[in-house]
XYZ file of C-alpha atoms in Angstrom:
398
model
C 2.309 -14.895 -17.520
C 0.840 -11.426 -17.186
C -1.478 -10.261 -19.934
C -2.921 -6.888 -20.811
C -6.325 -7.082 -22.447
C -7.439 -4.013 -24.372
C -9.638 -3.050 -27.279
C -6.978 -0.580 -28.399
C -3.905 -1.283 -30.468
C -1.207 0.418 -28.385
C -0.009 0.538 -24.819
C 1.797 3.655 -23.683
C 5.144 3.049 -22.028
C 5.693 4.263 -18.493
C 8.683 6.634 -18.181
C 11.680 4.876 -16.732
C 12.818 5.750 -13.228
C 16.184 6.467 -14.802
C 14.832 9.397 -16.783
C 15.103 12.860 -15.301
C 12.659 15.318 -16.816
C 13.100 19.075 -16.413
C 9.732 20.498 -15.406
C 9.517 24.142 -16.383
C 7.663 26.576 -14.217
C 8.651 25.002 -10.893
C 11.368 26.038 -8.459
C 14.597 24.047 -8.705
C 14.965 21.061 -6.395
C 18.276 20.178 -4.798
C 18.987 16.559 -3.771
C 19.585 16.133 -0.065
C 21.808 13.363 1.248
C 19.943 10.554 2.982
C 22.586 10.574 5.673
C 22.322 14.252 6.627
C 20.000 14.541 9.596
C 19.703 18.313 9.762
C 19.995 21.473 7.704
C 19.603 25.146 8.539
C 17.344 28.030 7.700
C 19.099 31.391 8.062
C 17.475 34.809 8.197
C 17.974 38.161 9.869
C 15.974 36.679 12.698
C 18.649 34.112 13.353
C 19.597 30.579 12.375
C 17.192 27.671 12.775
C 18.226 24.023 12.522
C 15.498 21.556 11.728
C 15.107 17.831 11.306
C 14.835 15.728 8.139
C 11.074 15.458 8.613
C 10.786 19.254 8.729
C 13.366 19.536 5.952
C 11.104 17.553 3.650
C 8.274 19.988 4.324
C 10.518 22.933 3.502
C 11.724 21.246 0.331
C 8.169 20.738 -0.849
C 7.588 24.491 -0.574
C 10.939 25.638 -1.890
C 10.659 29.043 -3.588
C 12.877 31.545 -5.322
C 13.599 33.119 -1.937
C 15.853 30.163 -1.173
C 19.266 29.227 -2.465
C 21.467 26.214 -1.905
C 24.796 26.875 -0.229
C 27.054 24.223 1.246
C 24.243 21.873 2.181
C 21.998 24.531 3.726
C 19.120 26.657 2.551
C 19.660 30.364 3.092
C 16.773 32.809 3.293
C 17.256 36.035 1.362
C 15.056 38.145 3.563
C 15.368 40.461 6.528
C 11.945 40.047 8.058
C 11.673 38.442 11.478
C 8.745 36.326 10.299
C 7.772 34.822 6.988
C 5.498 32.223 5.462
C 6.716 29.866 2.777
C 4.461 30.023 -0.294
C 1.973 27.235 -0.934
C 2.871 25.491 -4.205
C 0.136 22.862 -4.094
C -3.532 23.801 -4.241
C -4.536 20.744 -2.213
C -2.243 21.496 0.725
C -4.054 21.511 4.050
C -1.771 23.943 5.841
C 1.343 26.060 5.635
C 4.878 26.229 7.002
C 6.032 29.382 8.729
C 9.057 30.663 10.634
C 8.618 33.170 13.447
C 11.570 34.602 15.360
C 11.819 33.045 18.788
C 9.331 30.291 17.940
C 11.179 28.299 15.303
C 9.671 26.343 12.441
C 5.899 26.077 12.685
C 4.335 23.181 10.769
C 0.557 23.140 10.498
C -1.375 20.581 8.475
C 1.668 19.601 6.423
C 0.043 16.538 4.821
C -0.351 16.786 1.054
C -3.835 15.849 -0.183
C -4.244 15.024 -3.868
C -7.369 14.110 -5.802
C -6.183 14.722 -9.347
C -3.967 12.053 -10.961
C -2.159 14.757 -12.927
C -1.279 16.690 -9.762
C 0.061 13.722 -7.814
C 2.025 12.500 -10.847
C 3.667 15.889 -11.395
C 4.441 16.161 -7.669
C 6.047 12.714 -7.702
C 8.160 13.462 -10.764
C 9.450 16.713 -9.254
C 10.513 14.882 -6.099
C 12.250 12.158 -8.080
C 14.054 14.776 -10.148
C 15.365 16.006 -6.800
C 16.730 12.541 -6.073
C 13.996 11.423 -3.676
C 12.666 7.878 -3.395
C 8.895 7.440 -3.019
C 6.994 4.567 -1.415
C 3.324 3.969 -2.244
C 1.020 2.213 0.225
C -2.214 1.339 -1.618
C -5.258 0.911 0.651
C -9.038 0.922 0.522
C -9.261 2.977 3.694
C -10.809 2.303 7.114
C -7.265 2.081 8.347
C -6.154 -0.076 11.277
C -2.793 -0.831 12.875
C -2.005 -3.320 10.127
C -2.236 -0.558 7.538
C -0.186 1.765 9.699
C 2.540 -0.879 9.970
C 2.766 -0.721 6.161
C 3.168 3.057 6.349
C 5.928 2.721 8.931
C 7.649 0.103 6.794
C 7.431 2.496 3.841
C 9.212 5.158 5.871
C 12.095 2.735 6.425
C 12.737 2.214 2.699
C 11.971 5.563 1.075
C 12.312 9.303 1.593
C 8.685 10.089 0.805
C 5.581 8.064 1.723
C 2.297 8.279 -0.177
C -0.863 6.444 0.888
C -3.684 5.974 -1.584
C -7.247 5.462 -0.356
C -9.640 4.101 -2.948
C -12.366 1.475 -2.632
C -11.825 -0.196 -5.986
C -15.173 -1.335 -7.419
C -13.674 -3.689 -10.006
C -12.267 -6.086 -7.413
C -15.716 -6.697 -5.920
C -17.961 -9.278 -7.537
C -21.779 -9.355 -7.701
C -23.301 -9.787 -4.254
C -20.058 -8.898 -2.446
C -19.661 -6.155 0.143
C -18.783 -3.094 -1.982
C -21.780 -1.093 -0.745
C -21.191 -1.897 2.925
C -17.384 -1.808 2.938
C -16.488 0.333 5.994
C -15.308 3.875 5.371
C -13.936 6.592 7.669
C -12.005 9.144 5.627
C -11.746 11.729 8.406
C -10.363 9.141 10.800
C -7.962 7.842 8.155
C -6.523 11.311 7.540
C -6.054 11.859 11.266
C -4.114 8.589 11.561
C -1.953 9.303 8.516
C -1.053 12.927 9.225
C 1.898 12.189 11.555
C 3.087 9.183 9.535
C 3.190 10.010 5.839
C 3.839 12.864 3.453
C 0.886 12.678 1.079
C -2.477 11.009 0.575
C -3.964 10.325 -2.837
C -7.778 10.316 -2.770
C -9.066 9.687 -6.290
C -12.795 10.073 -6.684
C -12.856 7.546 -9.517
C -10.162 5.833 -11.540
C -12.500 4.538 -14.229
C -14.379 6.472 -16.887
C -18.160 6.125 -16.844
C -20.360 5.493 -19.828
C -23.431 7.538 -20.663
C -25.549 4.695 -19.298
C -23.840 4.968 -15.930
C -21.631 1.869 -16.177
C -17.875 1.615 -16.603
C -16.416 2.808 -19.885
C -13.174 0.924 -19.303
C -11.826 -1.720 -21.664
C -8.205 -2.372 -20.676
C -7.491 -4.950 -17.991
C -4.383 -6.566 -16.529
C -4.443 -10.265 -15.656
C -1.716 -12.327 -14.039
C -2.965 -15.499 -15.584
C -1.556 -18.323 -13.449
C -1.118 -16.535 -10.130
C -4.766 -15.393 -10.077
C -6.064 -18.962 -10.204
C -6.908 -20.923 -7.090
C -7.352 -19.712 -3.504
C -9.387 -16.466 -3.596
C -9.399 -16.470 -7.398
C -11.395 -19.697 -7.493
C -14.454 -18.203 -5.781
C -14.042 -14.492 -6.625
C -14.201 -14.382 -10.404
C -12.563 -11.232 -11.767
C -11.261 -10.148 -8.360
C -7.580 -10.268 -9.205
C -8.166 -8.757 -12.610
C -9.508 -5.740 -10.734
C -6.592 -5.785 -8.279
C -3.910 -6.008 -10.970
C -5.557 -3.287 -13.046
C -5.961 -0.801 -10.204
C -2.404 -1.343 -8.956
C -1.131 -0.818 -12.498
C -3.046 2.450 -12.680
C -1.715 3.587 -9.294
C 1.850 2.750 -10.298
C 1.462 4.777 -13.485
C -0.146 7.716 -11.666
C 2.002 7.950 -8.522
C 5.149 6.593 -10.217
C 6.760 5.348 -6.970
C 10.123 3.698 -6.495
C 8.621 1.254 -3.950
C 5.189 -0.257 -3.379
C 4.367 -1.702 0.039
C 2.113 -4.769 0.176
C 0.832 -6.604 3.224
C 1.183 -10.375 3.363
C -2.222 -11.048 4.911
C -3.463 -11.456 1.354
C -0.470 -13.539 0.326
C -1.900 -14.308 -3.101
C -2.297 -10.607 -3.848
C 1.266 -9.929 -2.673
C 2.745 -12.589 -4.978
C 0.486 -11.542 -7.847
C 1.730 -7.946 -7.710
C 5.339 -9.131 -7.542
C 4.802 -11.241 -10.645
C 3.024 -8.435 -12.491
C 5.824 -5.984 -11.702
C 8.376 -8.485 -12.975
C 6.482 -9.419 -16.144
C 5.631 -5.860 -17.175
C 9.014 -4.354 -16.281
C 7.752 -1.803 -13.793
C 10.723 -0.003 -12.288
C 9.443 -0.384 -8.758
C 10.452 -2.527 -5.796
C 7.707 -4.595 -4.149
C 8.167 -4.731 -0.369
C 6.191 -7.343 1.573
C 5.227 -6.723 5.205
C 4.040 -9.478 7.611
C 0.415 -9.407 8.698
C -0.524 -8.061 12.111
C -2.914 -9.609 14.612
C -5.080 -8.385 17.448
C -4.285 -9.637 20.939
C -6.862 -12.403 20.518
C -5.048 -13.623 17.397
C -7.511 -12.428 14.768
C -5.742 -11.037 11.711
C -6.319 -7.297 11.387
C -8.808 -6.432 8.671
C -11.120 -3.534 7.898
C -13.921 -6.087 7.544
C -13.580 -7.084 11.218
C -15.692 -4.029 12.026
C -18.691 -5.775 10.466
C -18.485 -8.813 12.754
C -20.928 -9.158 15.631
C -19.347 -9.815 19.052
C -20.186 -13.525 18.753
C -18.834 -13.729 15.201
C -15.689 -11.919 16.258
C -15.116 -14.432 19.051
C -15.704 -17.394 16.743
C -13.514 -15.929 13.985
C -10.501 -16.263 16.274
C -10.634 -19.973 15.501
C -9.031 -19.207 12.141
C -5.768 -18.136 13.733
C -6.005 -20.826 16.428
C -6.397 -23.484 13.745
C -3.440 -22.102 11.815
C -1.268 -22.220 14.926
C -2.353 -25.810 15.441
C -1.337 -26.590 11.856
C 2.124 -25.168 12.461
C 2.470 -27.144 15.684
C 1.454 -30.326 13.847
C 4.235 -29.801 11.327
C 6.736 -29.094 14.083
C 5.677 -32.395 15.720
C 6.291 -34.302 12.508
C 2.923 -34.357 10.716
C 3.717 -33.810 7.038
C 0.533 -34.903 5.262
C -1.151 -31.831 3.783
C -4.600 -33.473 3.749
C -4.428 -34.177 7.473
C -3.417 -30.584 8.183
C -6.232 -29.203 6.017
C -8.829 -31.459 7.646
C -7.924 -30.296 11.168
C -8.084 -26.606 10.202
C -11.382 -27.047 8.325
C -12.957 -28.998 11.191
C -12.028 -26.410 13.826
C -13.402 -23.496 11.813
C -16.609 -25.310 10.854
C -17.289 -26.486 14.401
C -17.059 -22.893 15.638
C -19.581 -21.197 13.388
C -17.458 -20.628 10.280
C -18.207 -21.524 6.670
C -14.984 -22.481 4.945
C -14.289 -21.178 1.445
C -10.913 -22.905 1.235
C -8.071 -24.304 3.296
C -4.958 -25.003 1.236
C -1.347 -25.942 1.868
C 0.664 -24.341 -0.915
C 4.166 -23.580 -2.082
C 5.022 -20.038 -1.014
C 6.580 -19.073 -4.333
C 4.042 -20.525 -6.765
C 0.881 -21.015 -4.650
C 0.613 -24.513 -6.112
C -0.955 -27.061 -3.740
C 1.407 -29.550 -2.113
C 0.624 -33.048 -0.839
C 3.500 -33.471 1.596
C 4.970 -30.640 3.601
C 8.289 -32.455 3.985
C 8.926 -32.174 0.248
C 8.862 -28.374 0.452
C 10.950 -26.126 2.664
C 8.720 -23.111 1.975
C 5.023 -23.794 2.473
C 2.011 -21.767 3.545
C -1.381 -22.672 4.970
C -3.952 -20.249 3.507
C -7.548 -19.918 4.714
C -10.685 -18.069 3.650
C -13.849 -18.454 5.722
C -17.156 -16.690 6.301
C -18.461 -15.738 9.718
C -21.940 -14.404 9.231
C -21.805 -12.270 6.084
C -18.136 -11.379 6.533
C -15.438 -13.159 4.543
C -12.033 -13.265 6.229
C -8.647 -14.476 5.006
C -5.558 -15.508 6.936
C -2.393 -17.546 6.527
C 0.610 -18.893 8.353
C 4.059 -19.607 6.988
C 5.448 -23.068 7.656
C 8.839 -22.316 6.157
C 11.091 -19.497 5.095
C 9.529 -16.784 2.934
C 10.810 -16.332 -0.633
C 13.552 -13.779 -1.130
C 12.414 -10.372 -2.390
C 12.981 -9.999 -6.133
């Protein structure tokens, strides 16, 4: 069961995806078929065909100079060069057309810091019939994150990545202050892959004393227990609350979650179901480095020796899968082997559990369950890493 804990008496309803609000003061948006790969821009300088990627950029900057005619946008101008007007104050570049040079796109990534701006932008796009995928991250992006962005592009017209190191999912003594950050590098990686980045400075009000003046929290009561929830008190309360806020602000049609943190992935699915969010949760398999280590922003804090030893997490998980394939079905035996390998190679185990993939409840015998997962959390030095391996078929997306 998902609960919302608040000192207030009311909870505002999120507008349904089915609603279509007319926003006054903005140029009209015209839905574009998903299946049309090209459209045209006509002027006295000639006719220019451009791709769907470029089409999206033009649609974002649609102005009164354009009209819709038989699936194309016609320019009512006679100049041989023009610049489309910038509708968004946070835009990092502009789109221009110069005769003989075609469509020139420079810095076309949308950058938002205000929740009101990104929400209004999202609603305008949805009124135009666009689908929007949100990829929530805490930054310091690696190839695992980028695989989420690419997966988002496969399911939606527009891709938004949020970068926010959420303080409420870190407990006392955890690594909030030393969590790696590289905003400039993140933007460079995202520019060719997504349409917008949401960079909130803070998503919680501050009190006069300097603490958080925030009293409403979302808790997925059963799913947050066990595994990481057992040793990180309040962690998943922070996760569920920040994802709820991002869903309300960005208002996407899809949210993309990695399965490296399998508990977090299932928790968000359950929260979306329980609270009737009109959003589809898409899970993406974790990615590994060539040495087998699961990709994580925290890997950057490992020393070379710790990095080498940490590879024993994935090696132990592969051994667990091989044991099951060879007929070992006792969960305790599987857990003992994984724990022993990690401990003997410099790791400090937080947990090793064999769980049902749909409920995360511990199982005693793998044979009794067709869908099981071995989940691990272990410390190498001061760095806490998580990993998992599926022993059966993953649950169907709901």
